[in-house]
Amino acid sequence: AQSVTQLGSHVSVSEGALVLLRCNYSSSVPPYLFWYVQYPNQGLQLLLKYTSAATLVKGINGFEAEFKKSETSFHLTKPSAHMSDAAEYFCAVSDGRNTPLVFGKGTRLSVIA
Amino acid sequence: NAGVTQTPKFQVLKTGQSMTLQCAQDMNHEYMSWYRQDPGMGLRLIHYSVGAGITDQGEVPNGYNVSRSTTEDFPLRLLSAAPSQTSVYFCASSTRPGPNVVTEAFFGQGTRLTVV
């Protein structure tokens, strides 16, 4: 069975500072990994996905994530936070078979001016 | 292209009432799922379907029913609403995953349900 742990339910950063949102996964098979973003009162939007083609994955809005098998991690980063990045971020895992995505509990990102 | 459409966007029910949350997708996706989102709990899977006529239970199926008679539609039925079912409900769809094929889920805008 797959599972995802997101460390920190709330992260606060200053505008222009590095954003680091942590995600660790558990999977019995090579996982497919995703980061989604949810803006207030909206649905979830895909930020990026790990396809096994490259361990460093670039997504939209300047975000990227690095897959580290040895650490079972897929942390999300952005070099410089912007006010518009304030949202909730979800890490998700799939085994690529007939089961839907399994989500972490989410991390709310606040950006302080 | 509408993507995944959920109706209604908001709903208030009285305890014991039943209702159906609608979900439709126009991307010809085989896979469809229902999640509920509660504060601090992330998204939890209620039911899912891998194709027309095929459904299965997720993590929190009790009190909900689904059917999949067409590829496009995947309605979620609340049989007898309870305050514990107050939540935001999301429908998602995706193509079939496979070897070296990474499929992303597309989400609707959600239905905010309050049971009083």
JSON list of C-alpha atoms in Angstrom, two decimals:
[
{"chain": "A", "resi": 1, "resn": "ALA", "atom": "CA", "xyz": [0.00, 0.00, 0.00]},
{"chain": "A", "resi": 2, "resn": "GLN", "atom": "CA", "xyz": [1.08, 3.53, -0.69]},
{"chain": "A", "resi": 3, "resn": "SER", "atom": "CA", "xyz": [1.25, 6.36, 1.82]},
{"chain": "A", "resi": 4, "resn": "VAL", "atom": "CA", "xyz": [2.54, 9.90, 2.00]},
{"chain": "A", "resi": 5, "resn": "THR", "atom": "CA", "xyz": [3.71, 11.95, 4.96]},
{"chain": "A", "resi": 6, "resn": "GLN", "atom": "CA", "xyz": [3.95, 15.71, 4.71]},
{"chain": "A", "resi": 7, "resn": "LEU", "atom": "CA", "xyz": [6.02, 17.23, 7.48]},
{"chain": "A", "resi": 8, "resn": "GLY", "atom": "CA", "xyz": [4.53, 20.45, 8.77]},
{"chain": "A", "resi": 9, "resn": "SER", "atom": "CA", "xyz": [0.87, 21.32, 8.41]},
{"chain": "A", "resi": 10, "resn": "HIS", "atom": "CA", "xyz": [1.75, 25.00, 8.13]},
{"chain": "A", "resi": 11, "resn": "VAL", "atom": "CA", "xyz": [4.88, 26.67, 6.77]},
{"chain": "A", "resi": 12, "resn": "SER", "atom": "CA", "xyz": [5.43, 30.42, 6.83]},
{"chain": "A", "resi": 13, "resn": "VAL", "atom": "CA", "xyz": [8.11, 32.17, 4.78]},
{"chain": "A", "resi": 14, "resn": "SER", "atom": "CA", "xyz": [9.00, 35.74, 3.94]},
{"chain": "A", "resi": 15, "resn": "GLU", "atom": "CA", "xyz": [8.51, 37.02, 0.44]},
{"chain": "A", "resi": 16, "resn": "GLY", "atom": "CA", "xyz": [11.69, 36.30, -1.54]},
{"chain": "A", "resi": 17, "resn": "ALA", "atom": "CA", "xyz": [12.80, 33.49, 0.78]},
{"chain": "A", "resi": 18, "resn": "LEU", "atom": "CA", "xyz": [13.30, 29.84, -0.11]},
{"chain": "A", "resi": 19, "resn": "VAL", "atom": "CA", "xyz": [10.24, 27.62, 0.00]},
{"chain": "A", "resi": 20, "resn": "LEU", "atom": "CA", "xyz": [10.77, 24.03, 1.15]},
{"chain": "A", "resi": 21, "resn": "LEU", "atom": "CA", "xyz": [7.80, 21.71, 1.62]},
{"chain": "A", "resi": 22, "resn": "ARG", "atom": "CA", "xyz": [8.62, 18.19, 2.72]},
{"chain": "A", "resi": 23, "resn": "CYS", "atom": "CA", "xyz": [7.12, 14.94, 1.47]},
{"chain": "A", "resi": 24, "resn": "ASN", "atom": "CA", "xyz": [8.13, 11.38, 2.29]},
{"chain": "A", "resi": 25, "resn": "TYR", "atom": "CA", "xyz": [6.47, 8.41, 0.69]},
{"chain": "A", "resi": 26, "resn": "SER", "atom": "CA", "xyz": [6.06, 4.73, 1.30]},
{"chain": "A", "resi": 27, "resn": "SER", "atom": "CA", "xyz": [5.53, 2.40, -1.61]},
{"chain": "A", "resi": 28, "resn": "SER", "atom": "CA", "xyz": [6.06, -1.29, -2.29]},
{"chain": "A", "resi": 29, "resn": "VAL", "atom": "CA", "xyz": [6.63, -0.61, -5.98]},
{"chain": "A", "resi": 30, "resn": "PRO", "atom": "CA", "xyz": [8.40, 2.22, -7.85]},
{"chain": "A", "resi": 31, "resn": "PRO", "atom": "CA", "xyz": [6.10, 5.13, -7.17]},
{"chain": "A", "resi": 32, "resn": "TYR", "atom": "CA", "xyz": [4.59, 7.84, -9.28]},
{"chain": "A", "resi": 33, "resn": "LEU", "atom": "CA", "xyz": [4.74, 11.07, -7.27]},
{"chain": "A", "resi": 34, "resn": "PHE", "atom": "CA", "xyz": [2.85, 14.31, -7.63]},
{"chain": "A", "resi": 35, "resn": "TRP", "atom": "CA", "xyz": [2.55, 17.74, -6.08]},
{"chain": "A", "resi": 36, "resn": "TYR", "atom": "CA", "xyz": [-0.77, 19.57, -6.29]},
{"chain": "A", "resi": 37, "resn": "VAL", "atom": "CA", "xyz": [-1.65, 23.11, -5.23]},
{"chain": "A", "resi": 38, "resn": "GLN", "atom": "CA", "xyz": [-5.02, 24.30, -3.97]},
{"chain": "A", "resi": 39, "resn": "TYR", "atom": "CA", "xyz": [-5.84, 27.99, -3.87]},
{"chain": "A", "resi": 40, "resn": "PRO", "atom": "CA", "xyz": [-8.66, 29.12, -1.56]},
{"chain": "A", "resi": 41, "resn": "ASN", "atom": "CA", "xyz": [-12.09, 27.83, -2.56]},
{"chain": "A", "resi": 42, "resn": "GLN", "atom": "CA", "xyz": [-10.74, 26.08, -5.64]},
{"chain": "A", "resi": 43, "resn": "GLY", "atom": "CA", "xyz": [-10.00, 22.56, -6.78]},
{"chain": "A", "resi": 44, "resn": "LEU", "atom": "CA", "xyz": [-6.56, 21.00, -6.99]},
{"chain": "A", "resi": 45, "resn": "GLN", "atom": "CA", "xyz": [-4.15, 21.88, -9.76]},
{"chain": "A", "resi": 46, "resn": "LEU", "atom": "CA", "xyz": [-1.12, 19.83, -10.75]},
{"chain": "A", "resi": 47, "resn": "LEU", "atom": "CA", "xyz": [2.22, 21.49, -10.01]},
{"chain": "A", "resi": 48, "resn": "LEU", "atom": "CA", "xyz": [4.52, 18.73, -11.15]},
{"chain": "A", "resi": 49, "resn": "LYS", "atom": "CA", "xyz": [4.90, 14.97, -11.42]},
{"chain": "A", "resi": 50, "resn": "TYR", "atom": "CA", "xyz": [7.74, 12.47, -11.17]},
{"chain": "A", "resi": 51, "resn": "THR", "atom": "CA", "xyz": [7.97, 10.28, -14.25]},
{"chain": "A", "resi": 52, "resn": "SER", "atom": "CA", "xyz": [11.24, 8.44, -13.51]},
{"chain": "A", "resi": 53, "resn": "ALA", "atom": "CA", "xyz": [12.87, 10.14, -16.51]},
{"chain": "A", "resi": 54, "resn": "ALA", "atom": "CA", "xyz": [14.74, 12.58, -14.27]},
{"chain": "A", "resi": 55, "resn": "THR", "atom": "CA", "xyz": [15.12, 12.88, -10.53]},
{"chain": "A", "resi": 56, "resn": "LEU", "atom": "CA", "xyz": [14.81, 16.67, -10.60]},
{"chain": "A", "resi": 57, "resn": "VAL", "atom": "CA", "xyz": [11.38, 17.66, -11.83]},
{"chain": "A", "resi": 58, "resn": "LYS", "atom": "CA", "xyz": [10.44, 21.19, -12.82]},
{"chain": "A", "resi": 59, "resn": "GLY", "atom": "CA", "xyz": [6.87, 22.35, -12.53]},
{"chain": "A", "resi": 60, "resn": "ILE", "atom": "CA", "xyz": [4.78, 25.43, -13.01]},
{"chain": "A", "resi": 61, "resn": "ASN", "atom": "CA", "xyz": [5.26, 28.77, -11.25]},
{"chain": "A", "resi": 62, "resn": "GLY", "atom": "CA", "xyz": [8.98, 28.15, -10.60]},
{"chain": "A", "resi": 63, "resn": "PHE", "atom": "CA", "xyz": [8.51, 25.11, -8.37]},
{"chain": "A", "resi": 64, "resn": "GLU", "atom": "CA", "xyz": [10.64, 22.00, -8.58]},
{"chain": "A", "resi": 65, "resn": "ALA", "atom": "CA", "xyz": [10.99, 18.74, -6.68]},
{"chain": "A", "resi": 66, "resn": "GLU", "atom": "CA", "xyz": [13.75, 16.20, -6.35]},
{"chain": "A", "resi": 67, "resn": "PHE", "atom": "CA", "xyz": [13.10, 12.47, -6.11]},
{"chain": "A", "resi": 68, "resn": "LYS", "atom": "CA", "xyz": [15.49, 10.79, -3.68]},
{"chain": "A", "resi": 69, "resn": "LYS", "atom": "CA", "xyz": [14.95, 7.06, -3.56]},
{"chain": "A", "resi": 70, "resn": "SER", "atom": "CA", "xyz": [17.46, 6.50, -0.74]},
{"chain": "A", "resi": 71, "resn": "GLU", "atom": "CA", "xyz": [15.53, 8.94, 1.45]},
{"chain": "A", "resi": 72, "resn": "THR", "atom": "CA", "xyz": [12.07, 8.05, 0.07]},
{"chain": "A", "resi": 73, "resn": "SER", "atom": "CA", "xyz": [11.51, 11.78, -0.33]},
{"chain": "A", "resi": 74, "resn": "PHE", "atom": "CA", "xyz": [10.04, 14.14, -2.89]},
{"chain": "A", "resi": 75, "resn": "HIS", "atom": "CA", "xyz": [10.44, 17.59, -1.38]},
{"chain": "A", "resi": 76, "resn": "LEU", "atom": "CA", "xyz": [9.05, 20.66, -3.15]},
{"chain": "A", "resi": 77, "resn": "THR", "atom": "CA", "xyz": [11.16, 23.80, -3.44]},
{"chain": "A", "resi": 78, "resn": "LYS", "atom": "CA", "xyz": [11.05, 27.27, -4.91]},
{"chain": "A", "resi": 79, "resn": "PRO", "atom": "CA", "xyz": [14.04, 29.61, -4.67]},
{"chain": "A", "resi": 80, "resn": "SER", "atom": "CA", "xyz": [12.07, 32.79, -4.04]},
{"chain": "A", "resi": 81, "resn": "ALA", "atom": "CA", "xyz": [8.57, 32.91, -2.56]},
{"chain": "A", "resi": 82, "resn": "HIS", "atom": "CA", "xyz": [5.94, 35.22, -3.98]},
{"chain": "A", "resi": 83, "resn": "MET", "atom": "CA", "xyz": [2.76, 36.38, -2.28]},
{"chain": "A", "resi": 84, "resn": "SER", "atom": "CA", "xyz": [0.76, 34.53, -4.91]},
{"chain": "A", "resi": 85, "resn": "ASP", "atom": "CA", "xyz": [2.29, 31.21, -3.73]},
{"chain": "A", "resi": 86, "resn": "ALA", "atom": "CA", "xyz": [0.17, 31.28, -0.59]},
{"chain": "A", "resi": 87, "resn": "ALA", "atom": "CA", "xyz": [-1.97, 28.16, -0.87]},
{"chain": "A", "resi": 88, "resn": "GLU", "atom": "CA", "xyz": [-2.27, 24.59, 0.35]},
{"chain": "A", "resi": 89, "resn": "TYR", "atom": "CA", "xyz": [0.07, 22.05, -1.17]},
{"chain": "A", "resi": 90, "resn": "PHE", "atom": "CA", "xyz": [-0.53, 18.33, -1.38]},
{"chain": "A", "resi": 91, "resn": "CYS", "atom": "CA", "xyz": [1.90, 15.54, -2.12]},
{"chain": "A", "resi": 92, "resn": "ALA", "atom": "CA", "xyz": [0.39, 12.40, -3.64]},
{"chain": "A", "resi": 93, "resn": "VAL", "atom": "CA", "xyz": [1.58, 8.93, -4.62]},
{"chain": "A", "resi": 94, "resn": "SER", "atom": "CA", "xyz": [0.34, 6.33, -7.06]},
{"chain": "A", "resi": 95, "resn": "ASP", "atom": "CA", "xyz": [1.49, 2.79, -7.76]},
{"chain": "A", "resi": 96, "resn": "GLY", "atom": "CA", "xyz": [0.54, 3.18, -11.42]},
{"chain": "A", "resi": 97, "resn": "ARG", "atom": "CA", "xyz": [-1.96, 0.36, -11.24]},
{"chain": "A", "resi": 98, "resn": "ASN", "atom": "CA", "xyz": [-5.70, 0.34, -10.71]},
{"chain": "A", "resi": 99, "resn": "THR", "atom": "CA", "xyz": [-5.81, 2.45, -7.57]},
{"chain": "A", "resi": 100, "resn": "PRO", "atom": "CA", "xyz": [-6.30, 6.22, -7.33]},
{"chain": "A", "resi": 101, "resn": "LEU", "atom": "CA", "xyz": [-3.90, 8.73, -5.87]},
{"chain": "A", "resi": 102, "resn": "VAL", "atom": "CA", "xyz": [-3.16, 8.66, -2.15]},
{"chain": "A", "resi": 103, "resn": "PHE", "atom": "CA", "xyz": [-2.71, 12.13, -0.71]},
{"chain": "A", "resi": 104, "resn": "GLY", "atom": "CA", "xyz": [-0.81, 13.54, 2.22]},
{"chain": "A", "resi": 105, "resn": "LYS", "atom": "CA", "xyz": [-2.59, 15.73, 4.74]},
{"chain": "A", "resi": 106, "resn": "GLY", "atom": "CA", "xyz": [-1.38, 18.91, 3.07]},
{"chain": "A", "resi": 107, "resn": "THR", "atom": "CA", "xyz": [0.85, 21.84, 4.01]},
{"chain": "A", "resi": 108, "resn": "ARG", "atom": "CA", "xyz": [-0.52, 25.35, 4.13]},
{"chain": "A", "resi": 109, "resn": "LEU", "atom": "CA", "xyz": [2.04, 27.87, 2.89]},
{"chain": "A", "resi": 110, "resn": "SER", "atom": "CA", "xyz": [1.83, 31.44, 4.11]},
{"chain": "A", "resi": 111, "resn": "VAL", "atom": "CA", "xyz": [3.99, 34.16, 2.55]},
{"chain": "A", "resi": 112, "resn": "ILE", "atom": "CA", "xyz": [4.73, 37.22, 4.66]},
{"chain": "A", "resi": 113, "resn": "ALA", "atom": "CA", "xyz": [5.45, 40.56, 3.02]},
{"chain": "B", "resi": 1, "resn": "ASN", "atom": "CA", "xyz": [-13.17, 21.96, -22.87]},
{"chain": "B", "resi": 2, "resn": "ALA", "atom": "CA", "xyz": [-14.97, 21.88, -19.52]},
{"chain": "B", "resi": 3, "resn": "GLY", "atom": "CA", "xyz": [-12.82, 19.21, -17.84]},
{"chain": "B", "resi": 4, "resn": "VAL", "atom": "CA", "xyz": [-14.42, 17.90, -14.63]},
{"chain": "B", "resi": 5, "resn": "THR", "atom": "CA", "xyz": [-17.69, 19.55, -13.64]},
{"chain": "B", "resi": 6, "resn": "GLN", "atom": "CA", "xyz": [-19.26, 19.16, -10.22]},
{"chain": "B", "resi": 7, "resn": "THR", "atom": "CA", "xyz": [-22.73, 20.27, -9.20]},
{"chain": "B", "resi": 8, "resn": "PRO", "atom": "CA", "xyz": [-23.91, 21.77, -6.98]},
{"chain": "B", "resi": 9, "resn": "LYS", "atom": "CA", "xyz": [-21.13, 24.00, -5.64]},
{"chain": "B", "resi": 10, "resn": "PHE", "atom": "CA", "xyz": [-22.84, 24.46, -2.28]},
{"chain": "B", "resi": 11, "resn": "GLN", "atom": "CA", "xyz": [-25.49, 22.44, -0.47]},
{"chain": "B", "resi": 12, "resn": "VAL", "atom": "CA", "xyz": [-27.09, 22.44, 2.96]},
{"chain": "B", "resi": 13, "resn": "LEU", "atom": "CA", "xyz": [-28.89, 19.29, 4.07]},
{"chain": "B", "resi": 14, "resn": "LYS", "atom": "CA", "xyz": [-30.81, 18.31, 7.14]},
{"chain": "B", "resi": 15, "resn": "THR", "atom": "CA", "xyz": [-29.79, 15.18, 9.02]},
{"chain": "B", "resi": 16, "resn": "GLY", "atom": "CA", "xyz": [-31.40, 12.15, 7.43]},
{"chain": "B", "resi": 17, "resn": "GLN", "atom": "CA", "xyz": [-31.93, 13.68, 4.00]},
{"chain": "B", "resi": 18, "resn": "SER", "atom": "CA", "xyz": [-30.48, 12.06, 0.92]},
{"chain": "B", "resi": 19, "resn": "MET", "atom": "CA", "xyz": [-28.94, 13.71, -2.10]},
{"chain": "B", "resi": 20, "resn": "THR", "atom": "CA", "xyz": [-26.71, 13.11, -5.09]},
{"chain": "B", "resi": 21, "resn": "LEU", "atom": "CA", "xyz": [-23.56, 15.02, -5.91]},
{"chain": "B", "resi": 22, "resn": "GLN", "atom": "CA", "xyz": [-23.03, 15.12, -9.64]},
{"chain": "B", "resi": 23, "resn": "CYS", "atom": "CA", "xyz": [-19.71, 14.73, -11.44]},
{"chain": "B", "resi": 24, "resn": "ALA", "atom": "CA", "xyz": [-19.18, 14.77, -15.18]},
{"chain": "B", "resi": 25, "resn": "GLN", "atom": "CA", "xyz": [-16.03, 14.77, -17.28]},
{"chain": "B", "resi": 26, "resn": "ASP", "atom": "CA", "xyz": [-15.61, 15.35, -21.00]},
{"chain": "B", "resi": 27, "resn": "MET", "atom": "CA", "xyz": [-12.07, 14.03, -21.42]},
{"chain": "B", "resi": 28, "resn": "ASN", "atom": "CA", "xyz": [-13.04, 10.40, -22.04]},
{"chain": "B", "resi": 29, "resn": "HIS", "atom": "CA", "xyz": [-11.15, 9.36, -18.92]},
{"chain": "B", "resi": 30, "resn": "GLU", "atom": "CA", "xyz": [-11.61, 5.81, -17.70]},
{"chain": "B", "resi": 31, "resn": "TYR", "atom": "CA", "xyz": [-10.74, 6.49, -14.07]},
{"chain": "B", "resi": 32, "resn": "MET", "atom": "CA", "xyz": [-12.93, 8.59, -11.78]},
{"chain": "B", "resi": 33, "resn": "SER", "atom": "CA", "xyz": [-12.77, 9.09, -8.02]},
{"chain": "B", "resi": 34, "resn": "TRP", "atom": "CA", "xyz": [-14.50, 10.86, -5.17]},
{"chain": "B", "resi": 35, "resn": "TYR", "atom": "CA", "xyz": [-12.55, 12.40, -2.30]},
{"chain": "B", "resi": 36, "resn": "ARG", "atom": "CA", "xyz": [-13.60, 14.32, 0.75]},
{"chain": "B", "resi": 37, "resn": "GLN", "atom": "CA", "xyz": [-11.46, 17.07, 2.21]},
{"chain": "B", "resi": 38, "resn": "ASP", "atom": "CA", "xyz": [-11.56, 17.90, 5.89]},
{"chain": "B", "resi": 39, "resn": "PRO", "atom": "CA", "xyz": [-9.27, 20.29, 7.81]},
{"chain": "B", "resi": 40, "resn": "GLY", "atom": "CA", "xyz": [-6.04, 18.57, 8.82]},
{"chain": "B", "resi": 41, "resn": "MET", "atom": "CA", "xyz": [-7.05, 15.32, 7.11]},
{"chain": "B", "resi": 42, "resn": "GLY", "atom": "CA", "xyz": [-6.03, 15.98, 3.53]},
{"chain": "B", "resi": 43, "resn": "LEU", "atom": "CA", "xyz": [-8.05, 14.24, 0.83]},
{"chain": "B", "resi": 44, "resn": "ARG", "atom": "CA", "xyz": [-9.51, 10.87, 1.66]},
{"chain": "B", "resi": 45, "resn": "LEU", "atom": "CA", "xyz": [-10.78, 8.52, -1.00]},
{"chain": "B", "resi": 46, "resn": "ILE", "atom": "CA", "xyz": [-14.46, 7.59, -0.77]},
{"chain": "B", "resi": 47, "resn": "HIS", "atom": "CA", "xyz": [-15.13, 5.51, -3.90]},
{"chain": "B", "resi": 48, "resn": "TYR", "atom": "CA", "xyz": [-13.52, 5.10, -7.28]},
{"chain": "B", "resi": 49, "resn": "SER", "atom": "CA", "xyz": [-14.18, 3.59, -10.67]},
{"chain": "B", "resi": 50, "resn": "VAL", "atom": "CA", "xyz": [-11.79, 2.20, -13.28]},
{"chain": "B", "resi": 51, "resn": "GLY", "atom": "CA", "xyz": [-14.41, 2.14, -16.01]},
{"chain": "B", "resi": 52, "resn": "ALA", "atom": "CA", "xyz": [-18.11, 2.07, -16.77]},
{"chain": "B", "resi": 53, "resn": "GLY", "atom": "CA", "xyz": [-19.84, -0.55, -14.66]},
{"chain": "B", "resi": 54, "resn": "ILE", "atom": "CA", "xyz": [-16.90, -0.98, -12.27]},
{"chain": "B", "resi": 55, "resn": "THR", "atom": "CA", "xyz": [-16.68, 0.68, -8.85]},
{"chain": "B", "resi": 56, "resn": "ASP", "atom": "CA", "xyz": [-14.75, 0.01, -5.68]},
{"chain": "B", "resi": 57, "resn": "GLN", "atom": "CA", "xyz": [-14.52, 1.35, -2.15]},
{"chain": "B", "resi": 58, "resn": "GLY", "atom": "CA", "xyz": [-11.86, 3.68, -0.90]},
{"chain": "B", "resi": 59, "resn": "GLU", "atom": "CA", "xyz": [-10.75, 4.60, 2.58]},
{"chain": "B", "resi": 60, "resn": "VAL", "atom": "CA", "xyz": [-14.03, 6.13, 3.86]},
{"chain": "B", "resi": 61, "resn": "PRO", "atom": "CA", "xyz": [-16.97, 4.59, 1.94]},
{"chain": "B", "resi": 62, "resn": "ASN", "atom": "CA", "xyz": [-19.56, 4.29, 4.70]},
{"chain": "B", "resi": 63, "resn": "GLY", "atom": "CA", "xyz": [-22.70, 6.33, 4.11]},
{"chain": "B", "resi": 64, "resn": "TYR", "atom": "CA", "xyz": [-21.99, 6.83, 0.41]},
{"chain": "B", "resi": 65, "resn": "ASN", "atom": "CA", "xyz": [-23.01, 5.02, -2.72]},
{"chain": "B", "resi": 66, "resn": "VAL", "atom": "CA", "xyz": [-21.79, 5.30, -6.31]},
{"chain": "B", "resi": 67, "resn": "SER", "atom": "CA", "xyz": [-22.53, 3.91, -9.73]},
{"chain": "B", "resi": 68, "resn": "ARG", "atom": "CA", "xyz": [-20.87, 4.33, -13.12]},
{"chain": "B", "resi": 69, "resn": "SER", "atom": "CA", "xyz": [-23.28, 3.72, -15.96]},
{"chain": "B", "resi": 70, "resn": "THR", "atom": "CA", "xyz": [-21.39, 5.88, -18.46]},
{"chain": "B", "resi": 71, "resn": "THR", "atom": "CA", "xyz": [-17.78, 6.91, -18.96]},
{"chain": "B", "resi": 72, "resn": "GLU", "atom": "CA", "xyz": [-18.69, 10.56, -18.45]},
{"chain": "B", "resi": 73, "resn": "ASP", "atom": "CA", "xyz": [-20.67, 10.51, -15.20]},
{"chain": "B", "resi": 74, "resn": "PHE", "atom": "CA", "xyz": [-19.87, 9.36, -11.67]},
{"chain": "B", "resi": 75, "resn": "PRO", "atom": "CA", "xyz": [-22.52, 10.51, -9.17]},
{"chain": "B", "resi": 76, "resn": "LEU", "atom": "CA", "xyz": [-22.03, 10.21, -5.42]},
{"chain": "B", "resi": 77, "resn": "ARG", "atom": "CA", "xyz": [-25.12, 9.48, -3.33]},
{"chain": "B", "resi": 78, "resn": "LEU", "atom": "CA", "xyz": [-25.50, 10.27, 0.33]},
{"chain": "B", "resi": 79, "resn": "LEU", "atom": "CA", "xyz": [-28.05, 7.80, 1.60]},
{"chain": "B", "resi": 80, "resn": "SER", "atom": "CA", "xyz": [-28.97, 9.45, 4.93]},
{"chain": "B", "resi": 81, "resn": "ALA", "atom": "CA", "xyz": [-26.94, 12.56, 5.62]},
{"chain": "B", "resi": 82, "resn": "ALA", "atom": "CA", "xyz": [-25.18, 12.96, 8.97]},
{"chain": "B", "resi": 83, "resn": "PRO", "atom": "CA", "xyz": [-23.32, 15.96, 10.42]},
{"chain": "B", "resi": 84, "resn": "SER", "atom": "CA", "xyz": [-20.09, 13.93, 10.11]},
{"chain": "B", "resi": 85, "resn": "GLN", "atom": "CA", "xyz": [-20.51, 14.16, 6.35]},
{"chain": "B", "resi": 86, "resn": "THR", "atom": "CA", "xyz": [-20.09, 17.92, 6.42]},
{"chain": "B", "resi": 87, "resn": "SER", "atom": "CA", "xyz": [-17.09, 18.36, 4.14]},
{"chain": "B", "resi": 88, "resn": "VAL", "atom": "CA", "xyz": [-15.83, 19.53, 0.78]},
{"chain": "B", "resi": 89, "resn": "TYR", "atom": "CA", "xyz": [-16.19, 16.84, -1.87]},
{"chain": "B", "resi": 90, "resn": "PHE", "atom": "CA", "xyz": [-13.96, 16.59, -4.90]},
{"chain": "B", "resi": 91, "resn": "CYS", "atom": "CA", "xyz": [-14.38, 14.50, -7.99]},
{"chain": "B", "resi": 92, "resn": "ALA", "atom": "CA", "xyz": [-11.33, 13.60, -10.07]},
{"chain": "B", "resi": 93, "resn": "SER", "atom": "CA", "xyz": [-10.68, 11.81, -13.34]},
{"chain": "B", "resi": 94, "resn": "SER", "atom": "CA", "xyz": [-7.64, 10.43, -15.13]},
{"chain": "B", "resi": 95, "resn": "THR", "atom": "CA", "xyz": [-6.61, 8.20, -17.96]},
{"chain": "B", "resi": 96, "resn": "ARG", "atom": "CA", "xyz": [-5.60, 4.60, -17.31]},
{"chain": "B", "resi": 97, "resn": "PRO", "atom": "CA", "xyz": [-2.04, 4.34, -15.90]},
{"chain": "B", "resi": 98, "resn": "GLY", "atom": "CA", "xyz": [0.37, 1.81, -17.28]},
{"chain": "B", "resi": 99, "resn": "PRO", "atom": "CA", "xyz": [4.04, 0.82, -17.49]},
{"chain": "B", "resi": 100, "resn": "ASN", "atom": "CA", "xyz": [6.02, 4.04, -17.85]},
{"chain": "B", "resi": 101, "resn": "VAL", "atom": "CA", "xyz": [2.80, 5.99, -18.31]},
{"chain": "B", "resi": 102, "resn": "VAL", "atom": "CA", "xyz": [2.28, 8.56, -15.58]},
{"chain": "B", "resi": 103, "resn": "THR", "atom": "CA", "xyz": [-1.27, 9.83, -15.48]},
{"chain": "B", "resi": 104, "resn": "GLU", "atom": "CA", "xyz": [-2.33, 12.89, -13.54]},
{"chain": "B", "resi": 105, "resn": "ALA", "atom": "CA", "xyz": [-5.71, 13.40, -11.93]},
{"chain": "B", "resi": 106, "resn": "PHE", "atom": "CA", "xyz": [-7.88, 16.32, -12.98]},
{"chain": "B", "resi": 107, "resn": "PHE", "atom": "CA", "xyz": [-10.11, 17.76, -10.30]},
{"chain": "B", "resi": 108, "resn": "GLY", "atom": "CA", "xyz": [-13.45, 19.50, -10.24]},
{"chain": "B", "resi": 109, "resn": "GLN", "atom": "CA", "xyz": [-14.01, 22.71, -8.28]},
{"chain": "B", "resi": 110, "resn": "GLY", "atom": "CA", "xyz": [-15.60, 20.88, -5.38]},
{"chain": "B", "resi": 111, "resn": "THR", "atom": "CA", "xyz": [-18.96, 20.74, -3.61]},
{"chain": "B", "resi": 112, "resn": "ARG", "atom": "CA", "xyz": [-19.16, 22.26, -0.15]},
{"chain": "B", "resi": 113, "resn": "LEU", "atom": "CA", "xyz": [-21.71, 20.27, 1.83]},
{"chain": "B", "resi": 114, "resn": "THR", "atom": "CA", "xyz": [-23.08, 21.20, 5.24]},
{"chain": "B", "resi": 115, "resn": "VAL", "atom": "CA", "xyz": [-25.31, 18.81, 7.17]},
{"chain": "B", "resi": 116, "resn": "VAL", "atom": "CA", "xyz": [-27.27, 20.39, 10.01]}
]
